[in-house]
Amino acid sequence: MPRSRVSLSAAAVLAAAAVSVPAASQPAAEPPRVPPQGAPQVPGAVLEPVALKALPGWREDDGAAALDTFRRTCAGPGPNPPQVPAVTGSPADLAAACAAAAAVKPEDAKKFFEARFSAYRIVRPASGTEPERRVGFLTGYFEPELTGSLTPGPGYTAPVLARPDDLVSLAPGETAPGLDPIYRAGRRTETGLVPYPDRAAIEDGALGERTRPLLWLRDSVDMFVLQVQGSGRVRLPDGRGMRVLYDGKNGQPYTSIGKLLVAEGHLPINGLSLERWTTWLRANPDHARRLMRMNASYIFFRTEPVTDPALGPPGAAGVPLSPGRSMAVDGNLWRYGLPFWLEGKLPGQPGRGHLVVAADTGSAIVGPARGDLYVGTGAAAGRAAGDLHDRMGFVVLLPKPAPAAKDDAAKDTAVPEAAGGEPRP
């Protein structure tokens, strides 16, 4: 699902471009870093070759779990809409690595990554008075588990709306005649696209029969949480579970509820967790309605059954997210399916490194050394996600050039790019 989720961590609340958090002090006068000869070029970063075997924690990490996530991402349909062509990561080489991964035994996972990928540490070079940074920033996100009903009634008052039939979403970089580029979607009219109604207008009934409720949640705060996260699981009164997935947004600018709460002095930035700000909103309903309406962005949804409770919702790459192994990246810079090594200690994880796979994106995930780790479903995952806002080193694993096919017959049996490379339309 193309996502509109943003991280709920306190650090991300006030710094959407959290990748700019500096590392330990570095000399401001250090000369500009020159990219190593032959290294791939990525906007805003220098890629330094490193040896996977030499990375602290590489031997201790669970390579089989990372391989499983990599295979699952390879098998997905790819993002819709497709990523921009300039993203880093050769689709043909990634498809070849995906094909090779199919026959790898779990105990050989590390050897597979070492043989099929070249590793590069992501360094942001010095710029003006800004020092060089050898680390980026990592936050966490999760899938909320909410209670709901297929019919409205006491305790179920907040409708979850389906995608309206007059909503037109714009692909990354796409513009529409007469529509301000600030809007990422528009409303179809006889004379062209116009800005779609904002949150307040939609809540006041501006869409009429253009949409319909899919189900009802207990209150507007739960609805707001679902929209911020972009997806969730809903438990119905009869015990059945249902997954509620992103299906478009009105294209209006997003405003962080956490930033508003801090700016108005209602809550301090320190300890600003999901549980804390949702509790405050429920205790202050008049303020809550006003503050939530200040976020003009509004998300629409679709539903589907929960087929595997151990996995999360589909990410932007089109495949279910793996807790602790799927990461959201800047989808305008990195191709989905690329593995990344996180250099640092993660809460609840042994060792000093963790291999993850790019499988999602988010509104606040901007820059070459910025990641958002999917941590799981439910309240415990929500607390873990809120606690994850740390400086982190990023190493990207780029697929080595695919071995040349020996003959035309071998070419005919190659795995199609859609298996893990160039996404399908």
CSV table of C-alpha atoms in Angstrom, one decimal:
chain,number,residue,atom,x,y,z
A,1,MET,CA,0.0,0.0,0.0
A,2,PRO,CA,1.3,3.5,-0.7
A,3,ARG,CA,1.6,4.8,2.8
A,4,SER,CA,0.9,8.1,4.4
A,5,ARG,CA,2.0,7.0,7.8
A,6,VAL,CA,4.5,9.0,9.8
A,7,SER,CA,6.5,8.0,12.8
A,8,LEU,CA,5.0,8.7,16.2
A,9,SER,CA,8.2,8.9,18.1
A,10,ALA,CA,8.9,12.1,20.0
A,11,ALA,CA,12.0,12.8,18.0
A,12,ALA,CA,10.1,12.5,14.7
A,13,VAL,CA,7.3,14.7,15.9
A,14,LEU,CA,9.5,17.8,15.8
A,15,ALA,CA,11.9,16.7,13.1
A,16,ALA,CA,10.5,15.3,10.0
A,17,ALA,CA,13.9,15.5,8.5
A,18,ALA,CA,15.4,13.7,11.4
A,19,VAL,CA,18.3,12.4,9.3
A,20,SER,CA,19.9,15.7,10.0
A,21,VAL,CA,20.6,14.8,13.6
A,22,PRO,CA,24.4,15.2,13.9
A,23,ALA,CA,26.8,12.4,15.0
A,24,ALA,CA,29.3,12.9,17.7
A,25,SER,CA,31.2,16.1,17.2
A,26,GLN,CA,33.3,16.2,14.1
A,27,PRO,CA,35.7,19.0,12.9
A,28,ALA,CA,33.6,21.6,11.1
A,29,ALA,CA,36.6,22.4,8.9
A,30,GLU,CA,37.0,18.9,7.5
A,31,PRO,CA,37.4,19.0,3.7
A,32,PRO,CA,34.6,17.8,1.6
A,33,ARG,CA,34.5,14.0,1.3
A,34,VAL,CA,35.3,12.7,-2.2
A,35,PRO,CA,33.2,9.7,-3.3
A,36,PRO,CA,35.3,6.6,-3.7
A,37,GLN,CA,36.1,5.8,-7.3
A,38,GLY,CA,33.5,3.6,-8.8
A,39,ALA,CA,31.1,3.9,-5.9
A,40,PRO,CA,27.4,4.4,-6.8
A,41,GLN,CA,26.1,8.0,-6.6
A,42,VAL,CA,23.3,8.8,-4.2
A,43,PRO,CA,22.0,12.4,-3.8
A,44,GLY,CA,23.0,13.8,-0.4
A,45,ALA,CA,25.4,11.0,0.5
A,46,VAL,CA,28.7,9.4,-0.1
A,47,LEU,CA,28.8,5.6,-0.2
A,48,GLU,CA,32.0,4.1,1.3
A,49,PRO,CA,32.7,0.4,0.5
A,50,VAL,CA,32.8,-1.8,3.6
A,51,ALA,CA,33.3,-5.6,4.1
A,52,LEU,CA,30.1,-7.3,5.5
A,53,LYS,CA,32.2,-9.8,7.4
A,54,ALA,CA,34.0,-7.0,9.2
A,55,LEU,CA,30.8,-5.2,10.5
A,56,PRO,CA,30.4,-5.6,14.3
A,57,GLY,CA,27.5,-7.9,14.9
A,58,TRP,CA,27.3,-9.4,11.4
A,59,ARG,CA,28.1,-13.0,12.6
A,60,GLU,CA,25.6,-12.8,15.5
A,61,ASP,CA,22.6,-11.5,13.6
A,62,ASP,CA,19.9,-13.9,12.4
A,63,GLY,CA,20.6,-14.2,8.7
A,64,ALA,CA,17.8,-16.7,8.1
A,65,ALA,CA,15.2,-14.2,9.3
A,66,ALA,CA,16.6,-11.5,7.0
A,67,LEU,CA,16.7,-14.0,4.1
A,68,ASP,CA,13.0,-14.9,4.7
A,69,THR,CA,12.0,-11.2,4.5
A,70,PHE,CA,14.2,-10.7,1.4
A,71,ARG,CA,12.5,-13.6,-0.4
A,72,ARG,CA,9.0,-12.4,0.6
A,73,THR,CA,9.8,-8.9,-0.7
A,74,CYS,CA,11.2,-10.4,-3.9
A,75,ALA,CA,7.9,-12.3,-4.5
A,76,GLY,CA,5.7,-9.2,-4.2
A,77,PRO,CA,3.9,-7.4,-7.0
A,78,GLY,CA,6.0,-4.2,-6.6
A,79,PRO,CA,4.8,-0.7,-5.7
A,80,ASN,CA,1.8,0.9,-7.2
A,81,PRO,CA,2.4,3.5,-8.4
A,82,PRO,CA,5.9,2.5,-9.5
A,83,GLN,CA,9.0,4.2,-8.0
A,84,VAL,CA,10.7,6.9,-9.9
A,85,PRO,CA,13.3,5.5,-12.4
A,86,ALA,CA,16.3,7.2,-10.7
A,87,VAL,CA,16.2,5.2,-7.5
A,88,THR,CA,19.4,3.5,-6.5
A,89,GLY,CA,19.5,-0.3,-7.0
A,90,SER,CA,19.6,-2.0,-10.4
A,91,PRO,CA,16.3,-3.8,-11.0
A,92,ALA,CA,18.0,-6.5,-13.2
A,93,ASP,CA,20.7,-7.2,-10.6
A,94,LEU,CA,18.2,-7.3,-7.8
A,95,ALA,CA,16.0,-9.7,-9.8
A,96,ALA,CA,19.0,-11.9,-10.3
A,97,ALA,CA,19.7,-11.9,-6.6
A,98,CYS,CA,16.1,-12.7,-5.9
A,99,ALA,CA,16.3,-15.7,-8.2
A,100,ALA,CA,19.4,-16.9,-6.5
A,101,ALA,CA,17.9,-16.5,-3.0
A,102,ALA,CA,15.2,-19.1,-3.8
A,103,ALA,CA,17.6,-22.0,-3.5
A,104,VAL,CA,19.6,-20.8,-0.4
A,105,LYS,CA,19.4,-22.8,2.8
A,106,PRO,CA,18.8,-20.9,6.0
A,107,GLU,CA,22.2,-21.7,7.4
A,108,ASP,CA,23.8,-20.3,4.3
A,109,ALA,CA,22.0,-16.9,4.4
A,110,LYS,CA,25.0,-14.9,5.5
A,111,LYS,CA,27.1,-16.4,2.7
A,112,PHE,CA,24.4,-15.5,0.2
A,113,PHE,CA,24.4,-11.8,1.2
A,114,GLU,CA,28.2,-11.7,1.2
A,115,ALA,CA,28.4,-13.3,-2.3
A,116,ARG,CA,25.6,-11.4,-4.0
A,117,PHE,CA,25.8,-7.9,-2.6
A,118,SER,CA,28.4,-5.2,-2.2
A,119,ALA,CA,28.1,-3.2,1.1
A,120,TYR,CA,28.4,0.6,1.3
A,121,ARG,CA,28.3,2.7,4.5
A,122,ILE,CA,26.1,5.8,3.9
A,123,VAL,CA,27.9,9.0,4.9
A,124,ARG,CA,26.4,12.5,4.6
A,125,PRO,CA,29.3,14.8,3.6
A,126,ALA,CA,30.1,18.1,5.2
A,127,SER,CA,28.2,21.1,3.8
A,128,GLY,CA,29.0,24.7,4.7
A,129,THR,CA,29.0,24.9,8.5
A,130,GLU,CA,27.3,21.5,8.7
A,131,PRO,CA,29.8,18.8,9.7
A,132,GLU,CA,30.1,15.3,8.2
A,133,ARG,CA,27.7,12.7,9.5
A,134,ARG,CA,28.5,9.1,9.6
A,135,VAL,CA,25.1,8.2,11.2
A,136,GLY,CA,21.5,8.7,10.3
A,137,PHE,CA,18.3,8.4,12.3
A,138,LEU,CA,16.0,5.5,13.0
A,139,THR,CA,12.5,5.5,14.3
A,140,GLY,CA,9.9,2.7,14.7
A,141,TYR,CA,6.3,2.2,13.6
A,142,PHE,CA,3.7,-0.4,14.2
A,143,GLU,CA,0.2,-1.7,13.3
A,144,PRO,CA,-2.4,-0.6,15.9
A,145,GLU,CA,-5.0,-3.1,17.0
A,146,LEU,CA,-8.3,-1.4,17.6
A,147,THR,CA,-11.9,-2.5,18.4
A,148,GLY,CA,-14.7,-1.9,15.9
A,149,SER,CA,-18.0,-2.9,14.6
A,150,LEU,CA,-19.6,-3.3,11.1
A,151,THR,CA,-22.6,-1.3,12.4
A,152,PRO,CA,-22.8,1.9,14.3
A,153,GLY,CA,-24.0,2.0,17.9
A,154,PRO,CA,-23.0,2.8,21.5
A,155,GLY,CA,-19.2,2.6,21.7
A,156,TYR,CA,-18.8,2.6,17.9
A,157,THR,CA,-19.2,6.1,16.6
A,158,ALA,CA,-16.3,6.9,14.3
A,159,PRO,CA,-16.8,5.8,10.7
A,160,VAL,CA,-13.9,4.4,8.7
A,161,LEU,CA,-14.5,5.7,5.1
A,162,ALA,CA,-13.9,4.0,1.8
A,163,ARG,CA,-12.1,5.7,-1.0
A,164,PRO,CA,-14.5,8.2,-2.7
A,165,ASP,CA,-15.2,7.7,-6.4
A,166,ASP,CA,-14.1,11.2,-7.3
A,167,LEU,CA,-10.7,11.1,-5.7
A,168,VAL,CA,-7.8,11.3,-8.1
A,169,SER,CA,-4.4,10.5,-6.6
A,170,LEU,CA,-1.2,11.9,-8.1
A,171,ALA,CA,1.9,9.8,-8.6
A,172,PRO,CA,5.3,11.0,-7.1
A,173,GLY,CA,6.4,14.0,-9.1
A,174,GLU,CA,3.1,14.2,-11.0
A,175,THR,CA,1.3,17.5,-11.3
A,176,ALA,CA,-2.2,18.4,-12.6
A,177,PRO,CA,-3.1,21.5,-14.7
A,178,GLY,CA,-4.6,24.2,-12.4
A,179,LEU,CA,-3.9,22.3,-9.2
A,180,ASP,CA,-1.4,23.7,-6.8
A,181,PRO,CA,1.6,21.3,-6.4
A,182,ILE,CA,1.1,21.4,-2.7
A,183,TYR,CA,-1.9,19.1,-3.2
A,184,ARG,CA,-1.0,15.4,-3.9
A,185,ALA,CA,-4.6,14.5,-4.9
A,186,GLY,CA,-7.6,16.3,-6.4
A,187,ARG,CA,-11.3,16.1,-6.8
A,188,ARG,CA,-12.6,15.2,-10.3
A,189,THR,CA,-15.0,17.8,-11.7
A,190,GLU,CA,-16.4,18.6,-15.1
A,191,THR,CA,-13.8,21.4,-15.5
A,192,GLY,CA,-10.8,19.5,-14.2
A,193,LEU,CA,-9.2,18.7,-10.8
A,194,VAL,CA,-9.8,20.9,-7.8
A,195,PRO,CA,-8.4,20.6,-4.2
A,196,TYR,CA,-10.1,17.8,-2.3
A,197,PRO,CA,-12.0,18.8,0.9
A,198,ASP,CA,-9.9,18.9,4.0
A,199,ARG,CA,-10.4,16.9,7.2
A,200,ALA,CA,-12.9,19.3,8.8
A,201,ALA,CA,-15.1,19.5,5.7
A,202,ILE,CA,-15.1,15.7,5.3
A,203,GLU,CA,-16.1,15.2,8.9
A,204,ASP,CA,-18.9,17.7,8.4
A,205,GLY,CA,-20.3,15.6,5.5
A,206,ALA,CA,-18.8,17.3,2.4
A,207,LEU,CA,-18.4,14.0,0.5
A,208,GLY,CA,-22.1,13.0,0.7
A,209,GLU,CA,-22.7,9.8,-1.2
A,210,ARG,CA,-19.2,9.8,-2.8
A,211,THR,CA,-18.0,7.4,0.0
A,212,ARG,CA,-19.4,4.9,2.5
A,213,PRO,CA,-18.4,3.7,6.0
A,214,LEU,CA,-16.6,0.4,6.0
A,215,LEU,CA,-16.9,0.0,9.8
A,216,TRP,CA,-17.0,2.0,12.9
A,217,LEU,CA,-14.3,2.5,15.6
A,218,ARG,CA,-15.0,3.5,19.2
A,219,ASP,CA,-14.1,7.2,18.8
A,220,SER,CA,-12.4,9.8,16.7
A,221,VAL,CA,-9.1,9.4,18.5
A,222,ASP,CA,-8.9,5.7,17.4
A,223,MET,CA,-9.8,6.9,13.9
A,224,PHE,CA,-7.0,9.5,14.0
A,225,VAL,CA,-4.5,6.8,15.2
A,226,LEU,CA,-5.5,4.6,12.3
A,227,GLN,CA,-5.0,7.4,9.9
A,228,VAL,CA,-1.6,8.4,11.3
A,229,GLN,CA,-0.3,4.8,11.1
A,230,GLY,CA,-1.9,4.2,7.7
A,231,SER,CA,-3.3,0.8,8.5
A,232,GLY,CA,-4.4,-1.4,11.4
A,233,ARG,CA,-6.1,-4.5,12.6
A,234,VAL,CA,-9.7,-4.2,14.0
A,235,ARG,CA,-11.2,-6.7,16.4
A,236,LEU,CA,-15.0,-7.1,15.8
A,237,PRO,CA,-17.5,-7.9,18.6
A,238,ASP,CA,-17.8,-11.5,17.5
A,239,GLY,CA,-14.0,-12.0,17.9
A,240,ARG,CA,-13.2,-11.9,14.2
A,241,GLY,CA,-10.2,-9.9,13.0
A,242,MET,CA,-10.1,-7.6,10.0
A,243,ARG,CA,-7.2,-5.7,8.4
A,244,VAL,CA,-7.9,-2.1,7.5
A,245,LEU,CA,-5.5,-0.8,4.8
A,246,TYR,CA,-4.6,2.5,3.2
A,247,ASP,CA,-6.5,3.2,0.0
A,248,GLY,CA,-5.7,6.9,-0.7
A,249,LYS,CA,-5.7,10.3,0.9
A,250,ASN,CA,-7.2,13.7,0.1
A,251,GLY,CA,-3.8,15.1,-0.8
A,252,GLN,CA,-4.0,18.0,1.8
A,253,PRO,CA,-0.8,18.8,3.8
A,254,TYR,CA,-0.1,16.7,6.9
A,255,THR,CA,0.3,18.5,10.3
A,256,SER,CA,1.7,16.5,13.2
A,257,ILE,CA,-0.6,16.3,16.2
A,258,GLY,CA,2.4,15.8,18.5
A,259,LYS,CA,4.0,19.0,17.2
A,260,LEU,CA,0.7,20.9,17.9
A,261,LEU,CA,0.4,19.5,21.4
A,262,VAL,CA,4.0,20.5,22.2
A,263,ALA,CA,3.8,24.0,20.6
A,264,GLU,CA,0.6,24.9,22.5
A,265,GLY,CA,2.2,23.7,25.8
A,266,HIS,CA,-0.2,20.8,26.5
A,267,LEU,CA,2.5,18.1,26.7
A,268,PRO,CA,6.3,18.1,26.9
A,269,ILE,CA,8.4,16.7,24.1
A,270,ASN,CA,10.1,14.3,26.5
A,271,GLY,CA,8.1,11.1,26.8
A,272,LEU,CA,5.6,12.1,24.1
A,273,SER,CA,4.3,8.6,23.4
A,274,LEU,CA,1.3,7.4,21.5
A,275,GLU,CA,-0.4,6.3,24.8
A,276,ARG,CA,0.3,9.7,26.4
A,277,TRP,CA,-1.1,11.9,23.6
A,278,THR,CA,-4.1,9.7,23.0
A,279,THR,CA,-4.9,9.8,26.7
A,280,TRP,CA,-4.6,13.5,26.7
A,281,LEU,CA,-6.9,13.9,23.7
A,282,ARG,CA,-9.7,11.8,25.3
A,283,ALA,CA,-9.4,13.8,28.5
A,284,ASN,CA,-9.7,17.1,26.6
A,285,PRO,CA,-12.4,16.4,23.9
A,286,ASP,CA,-12.9,20.1,22.9
A,287,HIS,CA,-9.2,20.7,22.4
A,288,ALA,CA,-8.9,17.3,20.7
A,289,ARG,CA,-11.4,18.0,18.0
A,290,ARG,CA,-9.8,21.4,17.2
A,291,LEU,CA,-6.3,20.0,17.2
A,292,MET,CA,-7.1,17.0,15.1
A,293,ARG,CA,-9.0,19.2,12.5
A,294,MET,CA,-5.8,21.3,12.2
A,295,ASN,CA,-4.4,18.3,10.3
A,296,ALA,CA,-6.0,18.8,6.9
A,297,SER,CA,-4.9,15.4,5.6
A,298,TYR,CA,-7.5,12.6,5.6
A,299,ILE,CA,-6.9,8.9,4.8
A,300,PHE,CA,-9.4,6.5,3.2
A,301,PHE,CA,-9.3,2.7,3.6
A,302,ARG,CA,-10.2,-0.7,2.3
A,303,THR,CA,-10.5,-4.0,4.2
A,304,GLU,CA,-9.2,-7.5,3.8
A,305,PRO,CA,-9.0,-10.6,6.0
A,306,VAL,CA,-5.9,-11.3,8.3
A,307,THR,CA,-4.3,-14.2,6.5
A,308,ASP,CA,-1.1,-14.5,8.6
A,309,PRO,CA,-1.3,-13.0,12.1
A,310,ALA,CA,2.5,-13.1,12.4
A,311,LEU,CA,3.0,-10.6,9.6
A,312,GLY,CA,2.0,-6.9,9.3
A,313,PRO,CA,0.1,-5.1,6.6
A,314,PRO,CA,1.4,-4.7,3.1
A,315,GLY,CA,4.0,-2.0,2.8
A,316,ALA,CA,4.7,0.3,-0.2
A,317,ALA,CA,6.5,-2.6,-1.9
A,318,GLY,CA,3.3,-4.6,-2.0
A,319,VAL,CA,4.2,-7.3,0.5
A,320,PRO,CA,3.3,-8.0,4.2
A,321,LEU,CA,5.8,-6.4,6.6
A,322,SER,CA,8.0,-8.6,8.8
A,323,PRO,CA,8.3,-7.4,12.4
A,324,GLY,CA,11.9,-6.2,13.1
A,325,ARG,CA,13.1,-7.0,9.5
A,326,SER,CA,11.0,-4.6,7.2
A,327,MET,CA,12.1,-1.0,7.1
A,328,ALA,CA,10.6,2.1,5.5
A,329,VAL,CA,13.1,4.2,3.5
A,330,ASP,CA,13.0,7.2,1.3
A,331,GLY,CA,11.3,5.6,-1.8
A,332,ASN,CA,12.6,8.4,-4.0
A,333,LEU,CA,16.2,7.3,-3.3
A,334,TRP,CA,16.2,3.6,-2.6
A,335,ARG,CA,14.7,0.7,-4.5
A,336,TYR,CA,12.4,-1.5,-2.4
A,337,GLY,CA,13.9,-4.9,-1.8
A,338,LEU,CA,17.4,-3.6,-1.0
A,339,PRO,CA,18.9,-5.0,2.2
A,340,PHE,CA,20.3,-2.5,4.8
A,341,TRP,CA,22.5,-3.2,7.7
A,342,LEU,CA,21.7,-1.1,10.8
A,343,GLU,CA,24.9,-0.3,12.7
A,344,GLY,CA,23.9,0.1,16.3
A,345,LYS,CA,22.1,-1.5,19.3
A,346,LEU,CA,18.4,-1.9,18.8
A,347,PRO,CA,16.1,-2.2,21.8
A,348,GLY,CA,15.3,-5.9,22.6
A,349,GLN,CA,17.8,-7.2,20.0
A,350,PRO,CA,21.1,-8.9,20.8
A,351,GLY,CA,24.3,-7.9,19.2
A,352,ARG,CA,25.3,-4.6,17.6
A,353,GLY,CA,23.8,-4.8,14.2
A,354,HIS,CA,20.7,-5.9,12.4
A,355,LEU,CA,20.0,-6.8,8.7
A,356,VAL,CA,16.7,-5.4,7.4
A,357,VAL,CA,15.0,-5.0,4.0
A,358,ALA,CA,13.5,-1.9,2.4
A,359,ALA,CA,9.8,-2.6,2.0
A,360,ASP,CA,7.9,0.6,2.8
A,361,THR,CA,8.1,4.4,2.9
A,362,GLY,CA,6.5,7.2,4.9
A,363,SER,CA,5.9,11.0,4.7
A,364,ALA,CA,8.6,11.7,7.3
A,365,ILE,CA,11.1,9.3,5.9
A,366,VAL,CA,13.3,11.6,3.8
A,367,GLY,CA,17.0,11.4,3.1
A,368,PRO,CA,19.6,8.7,2.4
A,369,ALA,CA,20.3,7.8,6.0
A,370,ARG,CA,16.7,7.8,7.4
A,371,GLY,CA,14.8,4.7,8.3
A,372,ASP,CA,11.6,3.6,10.1
A,373,LEU,CA,11.6,0.0,11.4
A,374,TYR,CA,8.3,-1.9,11.5
A,375,VAL,CA,8.1,-3.5,14.9
A,376,GLY,CA,4.8,-5.4,14.9
A,377,THR,CA,1.1,-5.3,15.9
A,378,GLY,CA,-0.7,-4.2,19.0
A,379,ALA,CA,0.0,-2.2,22.2
A,380,ALA,CA,3.3,-3.7,23.1
A,381,ALA,CA,4.6,-3.0,19.5
A,382,GLY,CA,3.3,0.6,19.8
A,383,ARG,CA,5.3,1.2,23.0
A,384,ALA,CA,8.4,-0.3,21.4
A,385,ALA,CA,7.9,1.9,18.3
A,386,GLY,CA,7.6,5.0,20.5
A,387,ASP,CA,10.8,4.2,22.3
A,388,LEU,CA,12.7,3.8,19.0
A,389,HIS,CA,14.2,7.1,18.0
A,390,ASP,CA,18.0,6.7,17.8
A,391,ARG,CA,21.0,7.8,15.9
A,392,MET,CA,21.9,4.8,13.7
A,393,GLY,CA,24.5,3.9,11.2
A,394,PHE,CA,23.2,2.7,7.8
A,395,VAL,CA,25.0,0.4,5.4
A,396,VAL,CA,23.2,-0.4,2.1
A,397,LEU,CA,23.7,-3.7,0.3
A,398,LEU,CA,23.6,-3.2,-3.4
A,399,PRO,CA,23.3,-6.3,-5.7
A,400,LYS,CA,26.4,-7.2,-7.6
A,401,PRO,CA,26.1,-7.3,-11.4
A,402,ALA,CA,24.0,-10.3,-12.5
A,403,PRO,CA,26.1,-13.1,-14.0
A,404,ALA,CA,25.9,-13.1,-17.8
A,405,ALA,CA,23.5,-15.7,-19.2
A,406,LYS,CA,25.4,-18.5,-21.0
A,407,ASP,CA,23.0,-18.7,-23.8
A,408,ASP,CA,19.6,-17.5,-25.0
A,409,ALA,CA,17.8,-20.4,-23.3
A,410,ALA,CA,19.2,-19.3,-20.0
A,411,LYS,CA,18.0,-15.8,-20.7
A,412,ASP,CA,14.5,-17.1,-21.4
A,413,THR,CA,14.4,-18.8,-17.9
A,414,ALA,CA,15.5,-15.7,-16.0
A,415,VAL,CA,13.2,-14.4,-13.2
A,416,PRO,CA,11.1,-11.5,-14.5
A,417,GLU,CA,12.0,-8.1,-13.1
A,418,ALA,CA,8.7,-7.8,-11.3
A,419,ALA,CA,9.8,-10.5,-8.9
A,420,GLY,CA,12.1,-8.1,-7.1
A,421,GLY,CA,13.2,-5.4,-9.4
A,422,GLU,CA,11.3,-3.0,-11.6
A,423,PRO,CA,7.7,-2.9,-10.2
A,424,ARG,CA,4.7,-3.6,-12.3
A,425,PRO,CA,2.4,-0.8,-13.2
